[in-house]
PDB file of C-alpha atoms and ligand atoms in Angstrom:
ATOM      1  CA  UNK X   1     -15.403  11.624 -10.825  1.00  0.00           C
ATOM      2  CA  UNK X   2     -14.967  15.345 -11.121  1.00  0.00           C
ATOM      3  CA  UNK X   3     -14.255  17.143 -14.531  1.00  0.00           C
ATOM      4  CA  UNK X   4     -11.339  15.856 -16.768  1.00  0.00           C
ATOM      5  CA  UNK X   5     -11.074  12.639 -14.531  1.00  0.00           C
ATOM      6  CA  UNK X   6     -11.552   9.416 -15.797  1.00  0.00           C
ATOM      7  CA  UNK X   7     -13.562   6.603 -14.101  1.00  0.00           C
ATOM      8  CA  UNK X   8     -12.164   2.872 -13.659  1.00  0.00           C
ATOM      9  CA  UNK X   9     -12.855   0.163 -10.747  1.00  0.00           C
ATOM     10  CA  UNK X  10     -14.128   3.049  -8.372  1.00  0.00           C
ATOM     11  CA  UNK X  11     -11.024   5.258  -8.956  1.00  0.00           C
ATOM     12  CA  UNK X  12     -11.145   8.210 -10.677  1.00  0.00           C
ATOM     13  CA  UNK X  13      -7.790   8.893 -12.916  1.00  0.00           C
ATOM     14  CA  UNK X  14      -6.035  12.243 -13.917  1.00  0.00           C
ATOM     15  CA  UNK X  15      -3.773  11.880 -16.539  1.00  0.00           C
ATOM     16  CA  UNK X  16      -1.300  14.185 -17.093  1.00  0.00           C
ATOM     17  CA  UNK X  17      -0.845  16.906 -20.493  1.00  0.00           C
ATOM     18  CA  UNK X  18       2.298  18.434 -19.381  1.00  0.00           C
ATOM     19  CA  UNK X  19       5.663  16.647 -17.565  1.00  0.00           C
ATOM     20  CA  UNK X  20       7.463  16.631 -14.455  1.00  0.00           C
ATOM     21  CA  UNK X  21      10.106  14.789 -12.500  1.00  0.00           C
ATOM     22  CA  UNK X  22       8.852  11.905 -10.076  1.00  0.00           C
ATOM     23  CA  UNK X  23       8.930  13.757  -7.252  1.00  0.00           C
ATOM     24  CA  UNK X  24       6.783  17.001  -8.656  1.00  0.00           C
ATOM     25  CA  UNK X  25       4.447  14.237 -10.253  1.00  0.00           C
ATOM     26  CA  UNK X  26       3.669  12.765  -7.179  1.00  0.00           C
ATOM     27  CA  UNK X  27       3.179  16.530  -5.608  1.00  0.00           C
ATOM     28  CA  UNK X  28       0.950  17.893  -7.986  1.00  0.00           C
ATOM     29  CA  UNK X  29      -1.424  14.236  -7.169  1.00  0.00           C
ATOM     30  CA  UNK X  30      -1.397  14.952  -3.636  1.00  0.00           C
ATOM     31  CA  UNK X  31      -2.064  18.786  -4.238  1.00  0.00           C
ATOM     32  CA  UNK X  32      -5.587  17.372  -5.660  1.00  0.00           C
ATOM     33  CA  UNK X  33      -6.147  14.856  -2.748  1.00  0.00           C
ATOM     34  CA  UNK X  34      -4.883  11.894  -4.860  1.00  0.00           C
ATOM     35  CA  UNK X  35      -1.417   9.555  -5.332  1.00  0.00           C
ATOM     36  CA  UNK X  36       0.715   8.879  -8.879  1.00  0.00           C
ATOM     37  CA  UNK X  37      -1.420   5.649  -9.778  1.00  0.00           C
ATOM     38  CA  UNK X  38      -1.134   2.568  -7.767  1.00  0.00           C
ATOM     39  CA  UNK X  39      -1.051  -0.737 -10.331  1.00  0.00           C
ATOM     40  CA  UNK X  40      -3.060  -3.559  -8.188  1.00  0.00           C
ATOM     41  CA  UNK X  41      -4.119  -5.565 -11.636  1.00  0.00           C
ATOM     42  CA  UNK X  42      -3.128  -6.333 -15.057  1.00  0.00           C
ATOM     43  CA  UNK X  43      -6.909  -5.354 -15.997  1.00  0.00           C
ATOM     44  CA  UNK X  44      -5.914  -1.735 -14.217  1.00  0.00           C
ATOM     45  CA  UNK X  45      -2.765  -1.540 -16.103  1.00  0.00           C
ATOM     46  CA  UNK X  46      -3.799  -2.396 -19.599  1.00  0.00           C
ATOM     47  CA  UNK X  47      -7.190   0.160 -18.873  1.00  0.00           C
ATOM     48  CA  UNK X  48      -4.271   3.167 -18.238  1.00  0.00           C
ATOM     49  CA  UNK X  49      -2.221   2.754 -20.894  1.00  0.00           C
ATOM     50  CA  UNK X  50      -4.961   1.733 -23.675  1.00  0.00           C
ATOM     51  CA  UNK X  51      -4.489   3.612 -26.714  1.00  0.00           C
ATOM     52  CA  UNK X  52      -2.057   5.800 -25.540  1.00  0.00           C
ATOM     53  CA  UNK X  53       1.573   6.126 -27.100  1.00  0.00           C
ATOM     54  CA  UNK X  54       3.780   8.161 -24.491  1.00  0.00           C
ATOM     55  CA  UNK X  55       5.885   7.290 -21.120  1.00  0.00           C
ATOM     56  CA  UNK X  56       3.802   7.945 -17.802  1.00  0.00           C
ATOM     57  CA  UNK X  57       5.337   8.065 -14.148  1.00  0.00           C
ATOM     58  CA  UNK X  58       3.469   5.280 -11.706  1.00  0.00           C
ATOM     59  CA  UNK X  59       3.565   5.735  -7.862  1.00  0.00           C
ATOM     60  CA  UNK X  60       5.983   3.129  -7.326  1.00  0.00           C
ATOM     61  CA  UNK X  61      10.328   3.973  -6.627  1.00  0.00           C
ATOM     62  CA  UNK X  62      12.902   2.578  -4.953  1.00  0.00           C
ATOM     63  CA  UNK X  63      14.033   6.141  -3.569  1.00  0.00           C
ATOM     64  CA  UNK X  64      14.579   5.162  -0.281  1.00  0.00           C
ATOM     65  CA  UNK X  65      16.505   1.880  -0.333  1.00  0.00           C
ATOM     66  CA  UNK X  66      17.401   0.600  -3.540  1.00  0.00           C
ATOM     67  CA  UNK X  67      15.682  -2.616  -4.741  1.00  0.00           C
ATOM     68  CA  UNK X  68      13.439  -2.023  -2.026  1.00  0.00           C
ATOM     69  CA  UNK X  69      10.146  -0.755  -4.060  1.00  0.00           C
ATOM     70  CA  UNK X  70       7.399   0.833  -2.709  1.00  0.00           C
ATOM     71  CA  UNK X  71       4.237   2.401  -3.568  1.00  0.00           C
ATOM     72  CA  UNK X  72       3.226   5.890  -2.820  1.00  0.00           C
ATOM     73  CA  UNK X  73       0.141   5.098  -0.907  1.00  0.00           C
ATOM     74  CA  UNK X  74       1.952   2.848   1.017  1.00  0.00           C
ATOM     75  CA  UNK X  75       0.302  -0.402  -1.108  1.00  0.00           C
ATOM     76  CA  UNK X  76       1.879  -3.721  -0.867  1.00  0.00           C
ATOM     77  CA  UNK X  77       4.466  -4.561  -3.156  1.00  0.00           C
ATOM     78  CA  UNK X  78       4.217  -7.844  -3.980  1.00  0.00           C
ATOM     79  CA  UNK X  79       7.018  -8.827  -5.893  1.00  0.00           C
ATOM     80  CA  UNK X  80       6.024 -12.191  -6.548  1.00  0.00           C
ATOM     81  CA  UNK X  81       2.837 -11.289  -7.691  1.00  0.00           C
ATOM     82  CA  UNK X  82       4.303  -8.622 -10.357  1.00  0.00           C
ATOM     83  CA  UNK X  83       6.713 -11.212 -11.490  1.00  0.00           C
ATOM     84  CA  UNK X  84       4.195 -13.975 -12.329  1.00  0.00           C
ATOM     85  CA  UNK X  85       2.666 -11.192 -13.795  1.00  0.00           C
ATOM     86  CA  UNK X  86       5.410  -9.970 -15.700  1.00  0.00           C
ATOM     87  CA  UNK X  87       4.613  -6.298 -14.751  1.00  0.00           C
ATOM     88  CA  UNK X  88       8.269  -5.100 -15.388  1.00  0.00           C
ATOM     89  CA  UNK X  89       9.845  -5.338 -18.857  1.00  0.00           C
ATOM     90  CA  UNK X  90      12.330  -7.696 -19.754  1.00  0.00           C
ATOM     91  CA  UNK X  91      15.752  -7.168 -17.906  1.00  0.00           C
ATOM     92  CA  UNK X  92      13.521  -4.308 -15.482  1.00  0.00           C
ATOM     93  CA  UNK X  93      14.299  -2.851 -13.316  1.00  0.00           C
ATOM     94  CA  UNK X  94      17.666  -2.597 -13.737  1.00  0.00           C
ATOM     95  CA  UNK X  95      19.257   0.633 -12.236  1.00  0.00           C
ATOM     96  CA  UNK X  96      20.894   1.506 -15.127  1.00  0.00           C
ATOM     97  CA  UNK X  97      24.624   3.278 -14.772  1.00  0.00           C
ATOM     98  CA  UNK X  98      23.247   6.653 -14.169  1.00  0.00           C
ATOM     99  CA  UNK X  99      20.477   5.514 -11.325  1.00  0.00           C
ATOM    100  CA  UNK X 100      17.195   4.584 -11.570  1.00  0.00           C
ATOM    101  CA  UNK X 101      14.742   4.773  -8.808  1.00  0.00           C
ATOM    102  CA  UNK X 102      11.318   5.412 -10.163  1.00  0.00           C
ATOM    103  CA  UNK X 103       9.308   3.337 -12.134  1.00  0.00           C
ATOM    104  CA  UNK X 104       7.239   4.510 -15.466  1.00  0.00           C
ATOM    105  CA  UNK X 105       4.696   2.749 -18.081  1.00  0.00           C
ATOM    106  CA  UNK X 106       7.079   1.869 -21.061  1.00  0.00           C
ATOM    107  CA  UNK X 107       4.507   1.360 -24.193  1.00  0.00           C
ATOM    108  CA  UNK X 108       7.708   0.350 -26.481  1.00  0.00           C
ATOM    109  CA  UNK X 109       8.546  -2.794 -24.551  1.00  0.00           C
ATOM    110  CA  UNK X 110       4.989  -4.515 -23.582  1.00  0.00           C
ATOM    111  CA  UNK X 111       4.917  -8.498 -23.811  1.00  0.00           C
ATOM    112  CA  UNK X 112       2.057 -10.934 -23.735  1.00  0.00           C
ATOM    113  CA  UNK X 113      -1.322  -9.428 -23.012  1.00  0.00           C
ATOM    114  CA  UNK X 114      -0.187  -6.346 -21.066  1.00  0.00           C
ATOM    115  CA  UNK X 115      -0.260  -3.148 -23.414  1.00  0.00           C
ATOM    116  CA  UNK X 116       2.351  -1.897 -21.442  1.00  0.00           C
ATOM    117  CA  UNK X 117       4.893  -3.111 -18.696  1.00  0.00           C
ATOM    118  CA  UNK X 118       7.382  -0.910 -16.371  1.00  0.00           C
ATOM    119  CA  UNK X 119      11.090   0.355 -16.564  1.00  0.00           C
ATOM    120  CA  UNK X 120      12.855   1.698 -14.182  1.00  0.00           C
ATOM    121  CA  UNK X 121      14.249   5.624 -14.888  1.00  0.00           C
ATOM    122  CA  UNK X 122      16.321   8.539 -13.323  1.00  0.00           C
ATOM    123  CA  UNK X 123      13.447  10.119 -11.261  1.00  0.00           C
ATOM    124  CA  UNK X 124      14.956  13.464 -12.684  1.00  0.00           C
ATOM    125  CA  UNK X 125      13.345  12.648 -15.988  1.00  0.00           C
ATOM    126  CA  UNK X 126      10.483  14.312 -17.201  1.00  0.00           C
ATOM    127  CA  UNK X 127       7.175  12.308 -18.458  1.00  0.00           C
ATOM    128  CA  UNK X 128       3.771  12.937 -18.131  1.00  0.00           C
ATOM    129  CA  UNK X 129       2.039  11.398 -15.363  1.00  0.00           C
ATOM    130  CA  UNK X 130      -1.224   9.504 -13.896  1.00  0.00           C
ATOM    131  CA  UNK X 131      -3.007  10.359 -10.601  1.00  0.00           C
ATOM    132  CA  UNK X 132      -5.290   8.106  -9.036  1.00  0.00           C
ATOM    133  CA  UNK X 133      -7.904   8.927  -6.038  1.00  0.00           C
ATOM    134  CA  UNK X 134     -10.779   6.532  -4.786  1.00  0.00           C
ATOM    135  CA  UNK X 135     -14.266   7.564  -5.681  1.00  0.00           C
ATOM    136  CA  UNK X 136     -15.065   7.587  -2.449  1.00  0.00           C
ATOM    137  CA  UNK X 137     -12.677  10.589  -2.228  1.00  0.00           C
ATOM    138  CA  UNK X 138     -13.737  12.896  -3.635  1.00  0.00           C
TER     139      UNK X 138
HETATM  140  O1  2F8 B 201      16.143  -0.931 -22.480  1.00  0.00           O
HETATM  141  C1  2F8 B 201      16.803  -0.893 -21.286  1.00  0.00           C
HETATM  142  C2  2F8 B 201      17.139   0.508 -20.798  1.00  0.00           C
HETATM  143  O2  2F8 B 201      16.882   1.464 -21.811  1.00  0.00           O
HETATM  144  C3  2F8 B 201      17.284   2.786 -21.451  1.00  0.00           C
HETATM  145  O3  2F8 B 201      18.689   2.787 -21.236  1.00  0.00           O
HETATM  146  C4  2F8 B 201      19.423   2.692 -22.405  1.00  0.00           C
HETATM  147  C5  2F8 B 201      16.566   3.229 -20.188  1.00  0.00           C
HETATM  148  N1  2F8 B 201      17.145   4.495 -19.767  1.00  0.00           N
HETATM  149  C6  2F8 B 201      16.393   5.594 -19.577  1.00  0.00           C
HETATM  150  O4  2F8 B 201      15.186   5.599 -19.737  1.00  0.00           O
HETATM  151  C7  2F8 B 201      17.125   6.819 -19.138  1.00  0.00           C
HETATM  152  C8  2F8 B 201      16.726   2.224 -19.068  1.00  0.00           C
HETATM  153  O5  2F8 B 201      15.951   2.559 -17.965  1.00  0.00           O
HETATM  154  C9  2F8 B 201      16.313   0.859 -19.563  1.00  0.00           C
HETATM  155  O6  2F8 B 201      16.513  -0.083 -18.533  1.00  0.00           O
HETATM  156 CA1   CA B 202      15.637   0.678 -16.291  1.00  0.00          CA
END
C-alpha cells in the first residue's frame, strides 16, 4: 500500500484525520482512485474500527431510495447476511425524524463480538472517514 495506507485482506485503507459530509467523503476516496470502505466481513469490520474511539462514514446510504441500501462500489447488499450478522445497531437504521440516509461505524453501541456496528445519520453530518482501494489498484 502506498504511504499512510494501511494494509488488510489485500485492501489498502485510508483513514481519515479531518471530517466531511457523506457525499465529500466519498469524493475525496474517489479523488485517490478508491471508495468510502465497503464492509464484506465481521473480521473486516472489527480490523477498521480496532482501537479507535470516533464515528467514521462507510460507503453504504440509502440516498437514492430510502430503505433501499447500497454500497458505493456497487457491492451487494445483502441484508440477510448483515442481519444474521447483526451489522447495524439495535433499532438501526432507523431514519430518524430529521432523515437519515448514510450509514457510519458507531463505537458507542457495538454488541456481541463486533467492536463496532452501524447507525444510520443525516449525510450532512460531519465525521471522519475510511477509504478503501484493492491492492491490486494501486
Ligand atoms: O440511538 C438512536 C439514535 O441516536 C441519535 O438520535 C438521537 C442518532 N442521531 C444522529 O446521529 C443525528 C440516530 O441516528 C440514532 O438512530
Ligand atoms: Ca439512525
Amino acid at each position: 500500500c502506498q504511504k499512510d495506507w494501511v494494509e488488510f485482506q489485500r485492501s489498502c485503507y485510508l483513514f481519515s484525520s479531518s471530517k466531511l459530509d457523506w457525499t465529500t467523503s466519498e469524493s475525496n476516496c474517489v479523488s485517490m482512485g478508491s471508495h468510502l470502505v465497503v464492509i464484506n466481513s465481521a473480521d473486516e469490520q472489527n480490523f477498521i474500527v480496532r482501537n479507535r474511539k470516533e464515528f467514521f462514514w462507510i460507503g453504504l446510504s440509502d440516498i437514492i431510495v430510502e430503505g433501499q441500501w447500497s454500497w458505493v462500489d456497487g457491492s451487494p447488499y445483502n441484508l440477510l447476511f448483515f442481519l444474521f450478522w447483526r451489522f447495524w445497531s439495535p433499532g438501526e437504521p432507523n431514519d430518524a425524524p430529521q432523515g437519515e440516509d448514510c450509514a457510519m461505524l458507531d463505537y458507542q453501541k457495538a454488541t456481541g463480538s463486533l467492536t463496532a456496528t452501524w447507525n444510520d445519520a443525516p449525510c450532512s453530518r460531519q465525521f471522519k472517514w475510511i477509504c478503501e482501494k484493492s491492492i491490486f489498484a494501486q
